[in-house]
XYZ file of C-alpha atoms in Angstrom:
611
model
C 105.324 327.060 141.685
C 103.949 324.937 144.529
C 101.103 326.380 146.611
C 99.236 329.253 144.951
C 98.032 332.533 146.402
C 101.480 334.111 147.049
C 102.344 331.437 149.582
C 106.042 332.350 149.693
C 105.164 335.907 150.738
C 103.256 334.455 153.685
C 106.366 332.517 154.752
C 108.787 335.405 154.121
C 108.678 336.647 157.716
C 109.837 333.220 158.959
C 112.930 333.023 156.739
C 116.391 332.683 158.238
C 119.463 334.007 156.457
C 122.335 331.705 157.321
C 126.079 332.224 156.948
C 128.790 330.564 154.859
C 129.340 327.585 157.167
C 125.656 326.711 157.529
C 125.887 323.747 155.127
C 129.563 322.891 155.491
C 130.091 319.115 155.520
C 126.321 318.590 155.137
C 124.299 316.781 152.478
C 121.797 318.778 150.422
C 119.190 317.527 147.927
C 118.853 319.735 144.831
C 115.912 319.861 142.440
C 117.794 319.809 139.121
C 114.742 320.790 137.047
C 114.454 324.022 139.015
C 118.082 324.859 138.210
C 117.639 324.156 134.498
C 114.510 326.299 134.210
C 116.207 329.099 136.124
C 119.283 328.919 133.872
C 117.279 329.001 130.660
C 115.175 331.928 131.877
C 118.102 334.044 133.064
C 120.662 333.446 130.295
C 118.676 332.171 127.343
C 120.264 334.467 124.759
C 123.415 335.491 126.630
C 125.514 332.330 126.793
C 126.072 329.035 125.024
C 124.223 326.151 126.714
C 123.443 328.025 129.958
C 122.145 324.865 131.645
C 125.586 323.223 131.343
C 127.536 326.373 132.068
C 125.783 327.323 135.287
C 125.361 323.755 136.526
C 129.131 323.342 136.277
C 129.950 326.578 138.108
C 127.278 326.131 140.785
C 128.331 322.575 141.546
C 132.015 323.512 141.817
C 131.234 326.455 144.097
C 128.803 324.550 146.308
C 131.347 321.786 146.757
C 134.472 323.919 147.265
C 133.333 327.328 148.527
C 130.557 326.190 150.876
C 131.729 322.642 151.603
C 128.396 321.058 150.591
C 127.816 317.447 149.530
C 125.131 317.919 146.835
C 122.647 315.226 145.789
C 120.830 315.939 142.522
C 117.276 314.708 142.013
C 115.504 314.350 138.654
C 111.799 314.452 137.871
C 110.202 311.131 137.033
C 106.982 310.507 135.139
C 104.510 313.236 136.109
C 101.001 312.365 137.207
C 98.081 312.945 134.814
C 96.921 315.815 137.021
C 100.337 317.476 136.781
C 100.350 317.088 132.996
C 96.887 318.612 132.706
C 97.846 321.501 134.985
C 100.986 322.076 132.912
C 98.911 322.312 129.744
C 96.397 324.659 131.382
C 99.265 326.895 132.481
C 100.644 326.899 128.938
C 97.251 327.873 127.500
C 96.844 330.570 130.137
C 100.220 332.165 129.422
C 99.621 331.922 125.674
C 96.236 333.641 125.891
C 94.340 330.546 124.700
C 91.052 329.525 126.275
C 91.653 326.015 127.574
C 87.923 325.253 127.660
C 87.689 325.556 123.862
C 90.623 323.219 123.177
C 89.917 319.774 121.767
C 92.541 317.988 123.872
C 91.016 315.166 125.835
C 91.864 315.032 129.499
C 92.993 311.415 129.347
C 95.108 312.006 126.254
C 97.481 314.563 127.722
C 101.154 313.717 127.218
C 102.916 312.896 130.465
C 106.427 313.544 129.184
C 108.169 316.889 128.870
C 109.249 318.232 125.501
C 112.361 316.881 123.813
C 114.384 320.089 124.308
C 113.998 320.003 128.073
C 114.786 316.287 128.189
C 117.997 316.936 126.256
C 119.006 319.632 128.780
C 118.382 317.196 131.630
C 120.431 314.447 129.978
C 123.318 316.847 129.332
C 123.341 317.993 132.959
C 123.184 314.405 134.228
C 126.195 313.464 132.110
C 128.082 316.513 133.400
C 127.248 315.745 137.047
C 128.294 312.112 136.707
C 131.645 313.232 135.296
C 131.998 315.527 138.322
C 131.377 312.548 140.619
C 128.039 313.779 142.009
C 125.236 311.323 142.960
C 122.085 311.637 140.822
C 118.730 310.129 141.850
C 115.521 309.874 139.838
C 112.151 310.310 141.501
C 109.067 308.309 140.672
C 107.136 311.544 140.217
C 108.041 315.025 141.436
C 111.690 315.797 142.191
C 110.780 318.005 145.168
C 108.819 315.064 146.612
C 111.934 312.878 146.681
C 113.995 315.796 148.045
C 111.470 316.196 150.852
C 111.530 312.484 151.643
C 115.332 312.459 151.809
C 115.168 315.438 154.154
C 112.385 314.000 156.321
C 114.128 310.621 156.681
C 117.432 312.264 157.626
C 119.421 311.280 154.532
C 120.073 314.957 153.711
C 120.082 318.057 155.901
C 118.199 320.438 153.578
C 116.541 320.824 150.170
C 117.333 323.449 147.547
C 114.148 324.177 145.612
C 111.737 327.023 144.926
C 108.632 324.792 144.968
C 106.755 325.545 148.173
C 104.944 322.207 148.029
C 108.164 320.622 149.342
C 106.707 321.360 152.798
C 103.556 319.468 151.800
C 105.669 316.426 150.911
C 107.252 316.551 154.383
C 110.444 318.624 154.045
C 111.770 320.095 157.288
C 114.363 322.549 155.898
C 114.047 324.260 152.500
C 116.566 326.682 150.980
C 114.696 328.852 148.509
C 117.521 331.015 147.177
C 121.265 331.483 147.488
C 123.151 334.774 147.459
C 126.876 333.972 147.376
C 128.018 337.606 147.364
C 126.765 338.362 150.860
C 127.596 337.495 154.451
C 124.399 335.414 154.747
C 124.014 333.593 151.412
C 121.299 331.062 152.315
C 117.590 331.965 152.567
C 116.385 329.078 154.709
C 112.889 328.061 155.881
C 112.386 325.599 158.741
C 109.089 323.795 159.215
C 109.394 324.236 162.980
C 109.403 328.037 162.560
C 106.334 327.879 160.311
C 104.448 325.717 162.810
C 105.324 328.056 165.675
C 104.525 331.243 163.753
C 101.436 330.321 161.737
C 100.132 327.447 163.839
C 99.951 325.271 160.709
C 101.262 321.746 160.356
C 101.772 319.587 157.294
C 98.110 318.557 156.840
C 97.015 322.153 157.354
C 99.300 323.226 154.508
C 97.888 320.487 152.270
C 94.368 321.728 153.047
C 95.412 325.290 152.170
C 96.812 324.089 148.834
C 93.532 322.316 148.044
C 91.640 325.558 148.650
C 93.899 328.081 146.872
C 95.449 325.854 144.179
C 98.665 323.916 143.621
C 100.734 322.315 140.862
C 98.090 319.625 140.308
C 95.011 321.879 140.500
C 95.732 325.460 139.483
C 92.274 326.854 140.246
C 91.516 325.542 143.721
C 88.135 326.700 145.052
C 86.715 329.712 143.252
C 86.219 332.686 145.570
C 88.624 331.501 148.285
C 91.994 333.173 148.638
C 94.879 332.627 150.986
C 93.393 334.669 153.862
C 90.086 332.797 153.827
C 91.852 329.453 153.535
C 94.082 330.194 156.531
C 91.123 331.345 158.604
C 89.204 328.197 157.726
C 91.890 325.571 158.382
C 92.932 327.163 161.679
C 89.534 326.246 163.065
C 90.388 322.522 163.014
C 93.155 320.369 164.396
C 95.565 318.491 162.138
C 93.887 315.155 162.836
C 90.396 316.302 161.828
C 91.103 318.764 159.007
C 90.643 316.272 156.144
C 87.445 314.818 157.644
C 85.951 318.299 157.990
C 86.811 319.128 154.384
C 85.051 315.941 153.260
C 81.945 316.960 155.228
C 81.939 320.451 153.747
C 82.496 319.060 150.247
C 79.397 316.881 150.612
C 77.289 319.887 151.590
C 77.250 319.330 155.351
C 78.112 322.549 157.149
C 79.951 321.808 160.410
C 79.045 323.672 163.551
C 80.345 327.222 163.616
C 83.755 327.419 165.256
C 83.523 330.384 167.605
C 87.256 330.636 168.125
C 88.706 330.749 164.630
C 92.154 332.185 165.173
C 92.264 335.289 163.037
C 93.200 338.881 163.733
C 89.796 340.038 162.483
C 87.866 337.814 164.869
C 86.010 339.434 167.715
C 85.668 338.191 171.264
C 83.990 334.765 171.410
C 80.318 334.885 172.192
C 79.047 333.903 175.615
C 76.461 331.207 176.168
C 73.900 333.510 177.778
C 70.720 334.123 175.836
C 70.300 337.610 174.436
C 67.566 339.848 175.864
C 64.292 340.099 173.991
C 64.505 343.876 173.602
C 67.334 346.320 173.913
C 67.185 348.555 176.964
C 66.308 352.196 176.226
C 69.187 354.683 176.264
C 69.402 358.407 176.860
C 69.856 360.367 173.644
C 71.925 363.015 175.458
C 74.575 360.995 177.315
C 74.073 357.617 175.581
C 73.743 355.571 178.777
C 70.805 353.374 179.875
C 67.790 355.386 181.045
C 65.578 358.200 179.788
C 66.628 361.720 178.868
C 63.981 363.224 181.157
C 65.264 361.352 184.183
C 68.871 362.249 183.401
C 68.037 365.991 183.296
C 66.847 365.839 186.880
C 69.878 363.932 188.147
C 72.883 362.410 186.448
C 72.986 358.680 185.804
C 75.343 356.251 187.499
C 77.669 356.249 184.468
C 78.096 360.058 184.346
C 79.981 361.525 187.296
C 79.898 365.317 187.745
C 80.915 367.558 190.629
C 77.745 369.641 190.799
C 75.348 366.751 190.133
C 73.434 369.015 187.738
C 72.924 366.443 184.995
C 74.613 364.087 182.594
C 77.423 364.930 180.211
C 76.798 365.111 176.486
C 78.097 362.053 174.639
C 81.093 362.518 172.351
C 81.234 361.704 168.651
C 81.632 357.979 168.019
C 80.496 357.128 171.541
C 79.840 353.458 172.368
C 78.019 352.397 175.463
C 79.721 349.687 177.524
C 76.709 348.500 179.447
C 75.910 344.787 179.552
C 72.974 345.177 177.162
C 75.001 346.934 174.450
C 77.929 344.554 174.909
C 75.619 341.597 174.416
C 74.146 343.105 171.260
C 77.590 343.686 169.768
C 78.653 340.120 170.522
C 75.511 338.770 168.880
C 76.189 340.851 165.767
C 79.777 339.605 165.554
C 78.639 336.041 166.002
C 76.036 336.419 163.281
C 78.619 337.987 160.985
C 81.045 335.124 161.500
C 78.321 332.540 161.058
C 77.346 334.102 157.738
C 81.002 334.099 156.660
C 81.301 330.456 157.670
C 78.190 329.446 155.731
C 79.294 331.360 152.618
C 82.734 329.696 152.610
C 81.202 326.256 153.088
C 78.784 326.929 150.236
C 81.677 327.890 147.954
C 83.468 324.649 148.800
C 80.359 322.496 148.359
C 79.919 323.820 144.807
C 83.215 322.199 143.759
C 82.965 318.708 142.331
C 85.046 315.963 143.948
C 86.374 318.164 146.715
C 88.734 317.434 148.279
C 90.612 315.515 145.590
C 91.679 312.161 147.051
C 94.395 311.725 144.437
C 96.118 314.977 145.400
C 95.951 314.194 149.129
C 97.347 310.710 148.572
C 100.121 312.134 146.390
C 101.243 314.552 149.111
C 100.986 312.010 151.934
C 102.627 309.140 150.024
C 106.154 308.027 150.963
C 106.956 306.085 147.792
C 108.729 308.807 145.821
C 111.894 306.910 144.894
C 113.421 303.463 144.643
C 115.706 302.799 147.613
C 117.699 299.775 148.662
C 117.357 298.154 152.064
C 120.136 300.396 153.377
C 118.520 303.504 151.926
C 119.412 305.664 148.915
C 122.783 305.207 147.266
C 124.644 308.441 148.038
C 128.301 308.260 147.026
C 130.608 311.052 145.901
C 133.470 310.090 143.611
C 136.486 311.849 142.144
C 135.921 313.911 138.993
C 136.920 312.294 135.723
C 139.070 315.202 134.682
C 140.089 314.123 131.190
C 136.573 313.140 130.141
C 135.176 316.294 131.713
C 137.634 318.459 129.782
C 136.618 316.790 126.521
C 132.913 317.125 127.355
C 133.055 320.866 128.135
C 135.441 321.601 125.287
C 132.947 320.022 122.894
C 129.742 321.580 124.286
C 131.048 324.951 125.532
C 134.083 325.487 123.258
C 136.297 326.211 126.267
C 140.067 325.773 126.255
C 141.281 322.682 128.181
C 143.590 324.818 130.329
C 140.667 327.084 131.244
C 138.531 324.077 132.276
C 141.299 322.664 134.463
C 141.725 325.992 136.216
C 138.002 326.247 136.949
C 138.065 322.728 138.364
C 141.077 323.395 140.582
C 139.084 324.645 143.655
C 137.051 321.444 143.618
C 140.142 319.278 143.158
C 141.995 321.023 145.990
C 138.995 320.574 148.311
C 138.856 316.859 147.489
C 142.614 316.601 148.021
C 142.474 318.218 151.477
C 139.550 316.016 152.558
C 141.328 312.880 151.394
C 144.584 313.974 153.018
C 142.795 314.482 156.344
C 141.650 310.840 156.175
C 144.763 309.394 154.521
C 147.986 311.338 155.255
C 149.952 309.256 152.716
C 148.587 311.186 149.748
C 151.131 313.875 148.928
C 150.503 315.584 145.556
C 147.636 317.747 144.350
C 146.481 316.578 140.886
C 149.649 314.500 140.832
C 151.872 317.558 140.349
C 151.770 320.027 143.238
C 152.755 319.681 146.863
C 151.849 321.874 149.801
C 154.336 324.702 150.302
C 152.962 327.214 152.834
C 150.062 329.356 153.981
C 150.584 332.836 152.613
C 147.971 334.940 154.390
C 144.384 335.183 155.622
C 141.814 336.556 153.185
C 138.360 337.781 154.154
C 135.481 337.681 151.686
C 132.070 338.912 152.794
C 133.075 338.454 156.415
C 134.316 334.873 155.921
C 137.960 333.860 156.351
C 140.026 331.862 153.860
C 143.623 330.687 153.859
C 145.614 331.523 150.758
C 147.596 328.307 150.260
C 150.692 328.132 148.084
C 151.287 324.925 146.126
C 154.682 324.204 144.600
C 155.211 322.033 141.567
C 156.994 318.839 142.548
C 157.404 317.086 139.164
C 158.584 318.999 136.126
C 159.622 316.360 133.595
C 156.942 313.687 133.430
C 153.805 315.808 133.839
C 153.099 319.200 132.366
C 151.846 322.148 134.374
C 148.146 322.757 134.745
C 148.880 325.994 132.914
C 151.648 325.705 130.308
C 154.149 328.523 130.315
C 153.624 329.401 126.675
C 149.861 329.777 127.196
C 149.887 331.828 130.386
C 149.466 335.197 128.663
C 146.640 333.912 126.503
C 144.800 332.534 129.519
C 145.008 335.823 131.365
C 143.140 337.386 128.462
C 140.572 334.571 128.473
C 139.654 335.292 132.085
C 138.417 338.746 131.124
C 136.004 337.557 128.445
C 132.310 337.950 129.247
C 131.259 334.564 127.872
C 133.689 332.669 130.067
C 133.098 334.651 133.244
C 130.387 333.134 135.433
C 127.524 335.365 136.519
C 124.402 334.947 138.599
C 123.680 332.981 141.740
C 126.540 330.775 142.875
C 128.167 331.230 139.484
C 131.298 333.181 140.340
C 134.279 330.901 140.008
C 137.087 330.878 142.546
C 139.840 331.652 140.104
C 143.273 330.342 141.204
C 146.257 332.641 140.928
C 148.986 331.221 138.699
C 152.610 332.289 138.734
C 154.154 333.399 135.468
C 156.662 330.552 135.332
C 153.952 327.967 136.064
C 155.854 326.392 138.971
C 153.405 327.246 141.752
C 149.745 328.165 142.256
C 147.664 329.873 144.939
C 144.220 328.697 146.060
C 141.762 329.894 148.711
C 140.873 327.147 151.189
C 138.749 326.769 154.295
C 140.909 327.227 157.448
C 139.437 324.217 159.263
C 140.003 322.000 156.238
C 143.630 323.115 155.985
C 144.075 322.527 159.721
C 142.776 318.956 159.442
C 145.013 318.195 156.440
C 148.176 320.039 157.564
C 147.885 320.529 161.341
C 151.551 321.371 161.991
C 151.814 323.961 159.225
C 148.482 325.548 160.150
C 149.401 325.828 163.842
C 152.795 327.269 162.938
C 151.126 329.876 160.716
C 148.728 330.847 163.501
C 151.562 331.194 166.013
C 153.581 333.365 163.640
C 150.543 335.515 163.046
C 150.015 335.971 166.792
C 153.683 336.918 167.261
C 153.418 339.550 164.540
C 150.364 341.023 166.202
C 152.134 341.161 169.572
C 155.198 342.862 168.034
C 153.029 345.479 166.401
C 151.375 346.207 169.720
C 154.742 346.557 171.482
C 156.070 348.909 168.802
C 152.958 351.040 168.738
C 152.858 351.437 172.559
C 156.239 353.340 173.010
C 155.467 355.513 170.030
C 152.167 356.542 171.492
C 153.814 357.301 174.866
C 156.590 359.378 173.234
C 154.143 361.334 171.157
C 152.067 362.113 174.241
C 155.162 363.408 176.103
C 156.154 365.633 173.185
C 152.694 367.040 172.957
C 152.687 367.825 176.696
C 156.110 369.593 176.549
C 155.063 371.697 173.591
C 152.013 373.023 175.399
C 152.262 376.670 176.717
C 152.758 377.061 180.439
C 150.121 379.733 180.873
C 147.044 381.099 179.252
C 147.441 382.723 175.857
C 147.875 386.524 176.258
C 146.311 389.322 174.257
C 148.509 391.437 171.977
C 148.688 394.402 174.367
C 149.534 392.179 177.314
C 152.164 390.390 175.246
C 153.939 393.663 174.332
C 153.919 394.849 177.950
C 155.457 391.684 179.292
C 158.153 391.451 176.612
C 159.515 394.961 177.106
C 162.796 395.194 178.944
C 163.097 397.736 181.774
C 165.778 399.696 179.882
C 163.605 399.961 176.793
C 160.683 401.126 178.878
C 162.829 403.808 180.655
C 164.314 404.984 177.372
C 160.877 405.296 175.888
C 159.707 407.441 178.794
C 162.706 409.832 178.402
C 162.045 410.193 174.712
C 158.429 411.024 175.351
C 159.442 413.762 177.812
C 161.923 415.263 175.353
C 159.379 415.235 172.562
C 156.834 417.013 174.744
C 159.271 419.910 175.647
C 159.308 422.813 173.105
C 162.465 423.436 171.130
C 163.944 423.644 167.691
C 165.697 420.317 167.872
C 162.582 418.341 168.630
C 162.115 417.133 165.063
C 165.764 416.146 164.794
C 165.526 414.254 168.047
C 162.469 412.431 166.749
C 164.292 411.462 163.599
C 167.269 410.375 165.685
C 165.099 408.293 167.930
C 163.257 406.743 165.039
C 166.547 405.857 163.414
C 168.025 404.272 166.548
C 168.089 400.526 167.026
C 164.887 400.113 168.970
C 162.476 397.267 168.846
C 159.593 397.425 166.445
C 157.072 397.573 169.277
C 158.773 400.583 170.869
C 158.982 402.439 167.570
C 155.298 401.816 166.894
C 154.375 403.089 170.363
C 156.504 406.250 169.963
C 155.170 407.100 166.518
C 151.484 406.386 167.025
C 151.139 406.973 170.750
């Protein structure tokens, strides 16, 4: 949850949507409890052990697809305030009145229920088998994530609790959308400070007013808008002192320049006049109506000077007297608002809560060594991991190894870039070639071909006799990952099991196999140049053919076409036949039939018959 009052909606306009390489080769702290709750909510009745299933797929994809070094953080023992707030939230969602419950405030259990603890322990065991570092906070997990981020041990935090900013986080990733060109919804504290004008202590003050994870109610009658308007009136250094004064019933002097869109112009220091100057009821300007009928006032300008103009509907006079009255009204309105808000705060007991402020400002959220937190990433324990997932998820060992292959290939390429002596992937496959460039959601990948190097001692990752069965397994709904960061990068496997194809980051392949990558790029450039050379002559030849096939002149009408295509002999013969047909005689009909039967062109015959 974090800060109440739809706090995330307030920050939505300051979000940045970053691309695939935003977190590549960077360290990220992850609130594991947030993942588990999200898994259970989304896939509670749709999959077996969703917390294990999605934690496995998300970790593999974060590590291989986005090149992230994840650090998982667990919740420690919650504070009594957090336990009480958790119980109040449970009563509220269950429709039970918490005020009528007989649970004593000091007797609230600090531990979570056994089911949730079991989910956490299962995920921790899975992450340790994957070689991921896991840290445990003294209290809130997002507090330790924020401290790691603030101290520079990690570059960002992945959590949906907005109070990570209150603990000091500088970069928070609220959600991830892997199937898009910009998968990371990122919030930077610098953008929030520049846009809202609020710093860390301001945000803590807002949470005290509107509610947070340790005090769900906040101050009754104060929402997010009022809280923002109030805290903007003070600097970061004095905000807590002013809240203490207001909580004790002392109303601070009215701040005339509270930064809010609804605020009016600050009042001037001049004293207001004792009585408002009389105004004309006809034009609305200072003076009397009788005087304005004789001659127009200085505010009304007419050509004939016959009198003032009638005031329009909604007219407001801009004279100094009216302006002063309006400023006094605005000042009085803001003073009343200020007093009402201070009265609402003073009605709260023990406001502000020192324990909550100390909790947010404290830096002791985890046990570190002198060199800092222990952040080390190891190699996955493949055999133990296969046994663990086969037992809890009922997956086939070959299926588990295939899903792990993207992570193993990423580790192999990173290690090979540092130590060129390592030659085989998972002890069986050697680099063969780069097949092609693939583009997913605007991001490029190299499709790398791996050839099996050892065939006798070690078996294939996918046995030949099981290849058909595994192809059917990939289409099952239960084994196909869904949701955020849950799509697995499925490797392509040849039928004979002697080679595999994986999608790898181009820069990672270049660092591990520089000669092969450069050779592939050069060959690709040569192919592009050849295509351009081939396409250029074809385009020139086609343009020449099109020009030669064009008619030399303008297209003629049908009558003009027939006139120009007649030969002189045909035209003369036609004229003689017309003369003979016009002369009277018995043989005229025979001559017509003779002419019609002669070998004349169709155009001439049509002209002779129909005129």
